[in-house]
PDB file of C-alpha atoms in Angstrom:
ATOM      1  CA  UNK A  60    -185.824  63.806 -68.431  1.00 85.00           C
ATOM      2  CA  UNK A  61    -182.523  62.071 -66.292  1.00 91.00           C
ATOM      3  CA  UNK A  62    -183.809  59.829 -63.295  1.00 92.00           C
ATOM      4  CA  UNK A  63    -183.585  62.318 -60.957  1.00 94.00           C
ATOM      5  CA  UNK A  64    -185.853  65.329 -62.440  1.00 94.00           C
ATOM      6  CA  UNK A  65    -188.672  61.821 -63.912  1.00 95.00           C
ATOM      7  CA  UNK A  66    -188.682  60.791 -59.314  1.00 95.00           C
ATOM      8  CA  UNK A  67    -189.009  64.857 -58.069  1.00 95.00           C
ATOM      9  CA  UNK A  68    -191.788  64.740 -60.862  1.00 95.00           C
ATOM     10  CA  UNK A  69    -193.487  61.842 -60.411  1.00 96.00           C
ATOM     11  CA  UNK A  70    -193.921  62.303 -56.347  1.00 95.00           C
ATOM     12  CA  UNK A  71    -195.178  65.869 -56.889  1.00 95.00           C
ATOM     13  CA  UNK A  72    -197.913  64.212 -58.279  1.00 96.00           C
ATOM     14  CA  UNK A  73    -198.131  60.921 -57.394  1.00 96.00           C
ATOM     15  CA  UNK A  74    -198.691  64.066 -53.845  1.00 95.00           C
ATOM     16  CA  UNK A  75    -200.961  65.870 -55.905  1.00 95.00           C
ATOM     17  CA  UNK A  76    -203.036  62.228 -56.301  1.00 96.00           C
ATOM     18  CA  UNK A  77    -202.974  61.872 -52.494  1.00 95.00           C
ATOM     19  CA  UNK A  78    -205.026  65.033 -51.720  1.00 95.00           C
ATOM     20  CA  UNK A  79    -206.966  64.446 -54.585  1.00 94.00           C
ATOM     21  CA  UNK A  80    -208.009  61.308 -52.853  1.00 94.00           C
ATOM     22  CA  UNK A  81    -207.895  62.835 -49.510  1.00 93.00           C
ATOM     23  CA  UNK A  82    -210.798  65.176 -50.143  1.00 92.00           C
ATOM     24  CA  UNK A  83    -212.829  62.470 -52.180  1.00 90.00           C
ATOM     25  CA  UNK A  84    -212.211  60.247 -49.229  1.00 88.00           C
ATOM     26  CA  UNK A  85    -213.187  62.459 -47.005  1.00 88.00           C
ATOM     27  CA  UNK A  86    -216.821  63.956 -48.646  1.00 85.00           C
ATOM     28  CA  UNK A  87    -218.612  60.879 -47.531  1.00 80.00           C
ATOM     29  CA  UNK A  88    -219.338  60.133 -51.266  1.00 80.00           C
ATOM     30  CA  UNK A  89    -217.613  56.549 -51.520  1.00 84.00           C
ATOM     31  CA  UNK A  90    -215.953  54.432 -49.715  1.00 85.00           C
ATOM     32  CA  UNK A  91    -212.936  53.422 -49.867  1.00 91.00           C
ATOM     33  CA  UNK A  92    -209.522  53.514 -48.132  1.00 92.00           C
ATOM     34  CA  UNK A  93    -205.455  54.115 -49.582  1.00 94.00           C
ATOM     35  CA  UNK A  94    -202.350  53.534 -48.478  1.00 94.00           C
ATOM     36  CA  UNK A  95    -198.636  55.561 -50.015  1.00 94.00           C
ATOM     37  CA  UNK A  96    -195.963  52.850 -50.053  1.00 94.00           C
ATOM     38  CA  UNK A  97    -192.573  53.168 -50.673  1.00 93.00           C
ATOM     39  CA  UNK A  98    -191.268  53.226 -53.842  1.00 91.00           C
ATOM     40  CA  UNK A  99    -193.957  55.503 -55.079  1.00 93.00           C
ATOM     41  CA  UNK A 100    -196.702  53.158 -54.780  1.00 97.00           C
ATOM     42  CA  UNK A 101    -200.184  54.594 -54.031  1.00 97.00           C
ATOM     43  CA  UNK A 102    -202.751  52.058 -53.548  1.00 97.00           C
ATOM     44  CA  UNK A 103    -206.564  52.261 -53.234  1.00 96.00           C
ATOM     45  CA  UNK A 104    -208.924  49.925 -52.294  1.00 95.00           C
ATOM     46  CA  UNK A 105    -212.696  49.733 -52.781  1.00 93.00           C
ATOM     47  CA  UNK A 106    -215.454  49.042 -50.870  1.00 91.00           C
ATOM     48  CA  UNK A 107    -215.852  46.131 -52.766  1.00 93.00           C
ATOM     49  CA  UNK A 108    -212.571  44.578 -52.397  1.00 94.00           C
ATOM     50  CA  UNK A 109    -211.023  45.770 -56.217  1.00 95.00           C
ATOM     51  CA  UNK A 110    -207.718  47.594 -55.757  1.00 97.00           C
ATOM     52  CA  UNK A 111    -206.204  50.123 -58.366  1.00 97.00           C
ATOM     53  CA  UNK A 112    -202.664  50.927 -58.080  1.00 98.00           C
ATOM     54  CA  UNK A 113    -200.660  53.580 -59.297  1.00 98.00           C
ATOM     55  CA  UNK A 114    -196.507  53.104 -59.228  1.00 96.00           C
ATOM     56  CA  UNK A 115    -193.578  55.346 -61.215  1.00 96.00           C
ATOM     57  CA  UNK A 116    -191.847  53.335 -63.374  1.00 95.00           C
ATOM     58  CA  UNK A 117    -188.411  54.732 -63.356  1.00 93.00           C
ATOM     59  CA  UNK A 118    -187.758  52.842 -66.596  1.00 94.00           C
ATOM     60  CA  UNK A 119    -190.101  54.008 -68.489  1.00 95.00           C
ATOM     61  CA  UNK A 120    -189.896  57.193 -66.945  1.00 96.00           C
ATOM     62  CA  UNK A 121    -194.016  56.751 -66.375  1.00 97.00           C
ATOM     63  CA  UNK A 122    -196.521  56.513 -63.778  1.00 98.00           C
ATOM     64  CA  UNK A 123    -198.875  53.592 -64.574  1.00 98.00           C
ATOM     65  CA  UNK A 124    -202.185  52.836 -63.490  1.00 98.00           C
ATOM     66  CA  UNK A 125    -203.902  49.292 -62.884  1.00 98.00           C
ATOM     67  CA  UNK A 126    -207.308  48.688 -62.490  1.00 97.00           C
ATOM     68  CA  UNK A 127    -210.029  46.455 -63.004  1.00 96.00           C
ATOM     69  CA  UNK A 128    -210.744  47.727 -66.879  1.00 95.00           C
ATOM     70  CA  UNK A 129    -207.201  47.562 -67.645  1.00 96.00           C
ATOM     71  CA  UNK A 130    -203.684  48.960 -67.663  1.00 97.00           C
ATOM     72  CA  UNK A 131    -202.469  52.783 -68.251  1.00 98.00           C
ATOM     73  CA  UNK A 132    -199.424  54.962 -68.588  1.00 98.00           C
ATOM     74  CA  UNK A 133    -198.512  59.000 -68.720  1.00 98.00           C
ATOM     75  CA  UNK A 134    -196.154  60.539 -69.604  1.00 97.00           C
ATOM     76  CA  UNK A 135    -195.287  63.957 -68.294  1.00 95.00           C
ATOM     77  CA  UNK A 136    -196.207  66.321 -71.716  1.00 94.00           C
ATOM     78  CA  UNK A 137    -196.325  70.524 -70.671  1.00 91.00           C
ATOM     79  CA  UNK A 138    -196.388  70.483 -66.454  1.00 88.00           C
ATOM     80  CA  UNK A 139    -199.495  67.323 -66.938  1.00 94.00           C
ATOM     81  CA  UNK A 140    -198.992  63.645 -66.801  1.00 97.00           C
ATOM     82  CA  UNK A 141    -200.938  62.420 -69.899  1.00 98.00           C
ATOM     83  CA  UNK A 142    -201.807  59.195 -71.202  1.00 97.00           C
ATOM     84  CA  UNK A 143    -199.431  57.048 -73.920  1.00 96.00           C
ATOM     85  CA  UNK A 144    -202.777  56.434 -75.864  1.00 94.00           C
ATOM     86  CA  UNK A 145    -205.348  58.357 -75.237  1.00 94.00           C
ATOM     87  CA  UNK A 146    -204.387  61.253 -73.543  1.00 95.00           C
ATOM     88  CA  UNK A 147    -206.249  61.256 -71.304  1.00 97.00           C
ATOM     89  CA  UNK A 148    -204.846  62.731 -67.365  1.00 97.00           C
ATOM     90  CA  UNK A 149    -204.141  60.769 -64.999  1.00 97.00           C
ATOM     91  CA  UNK A 150    -205.951  62.425 -62.478  1.00 96.00           C
ATOM     92  CA  UNK A 151    -208.996  62.250 -64.559  1.00 97.00           C
ATOM     93  CA  UNK A 152    -208.487  58.500 -65.297  1.00 97.00           C
ATOM     94  CA  UNK A 153    -208.004  57.962 -61.346  1.00 97.00           C
ATOM     95  CA  UNK A 154    -211.147  59.665 -60.796  1.00 96.00           C
ATOM     96  CA  UNK A 155    -212.525  57.574 -63.699  1.00 96.00           C
ATOM     97  CA  UNK A 156    -211.418  54.482 -63.448  1.00 96.00           C
ATOM     98  CA  UNK A 157    -212.398  55.092 -59.195  1.00 95.00           C
ATOM     99  CA  UNK A 158    -215.674  55.107 -60.319  1.00 94.00           C
ATOM    100  CA  UNK A 159    -215.496  52.973 -62.585  1.00 95.00           C
ATOM    101  CA  UNK A 160    -214.584  50.345 -59.231  1.00 94.00           C
ATOM    102  CA  UNK A 161    -216.632  52.023 -56.819  1.00 91.00           C
ATOM    103  CA  UNK A 162    -219.813  52.422 -58.449  1.00 90.00           C
ATOM    104  CA  UNK A 163    -221.089  55.850 -57.750  1.00 88.00           C
ATOM    105  CA  UNK A 164    -219.340  59.697 -59.872  1.00 90.00           C
ATOM    106  CA  UNK A 165    -215.931  59.886 -57.990  1.00 88.00           C
ATOM    107  CA  UNK A 166    -214.612  63.391 -58.871  1.00 86.00           C
ATOM    108  CA  UNK A 167    -211.072  64.252 -57.838  1.00 87.00           C
TER     109      UNK A 167
END
């Protein structure tokens, strides 16, 4: 996958994550804010002030997630973004880390 293909695939996935976050935010179950920043970055801030950062990393051809519990890397595999360490899917990892940091179960 060349850089152009990676950026297109990563942007599509980050748009999917953003839509899921929007639905979760509107549900009222959990209180958090998120902002999409230039360069393929999504910053999520929980009510308690903790943050989760997602960003695309073109050099590694990965999407990175930074949360209180650690850093996670995801690569595209058969149309899904999978964790390089444990095989967890990106959207599931975002839901898990947001649940951990917000203190309530979040489903995306």
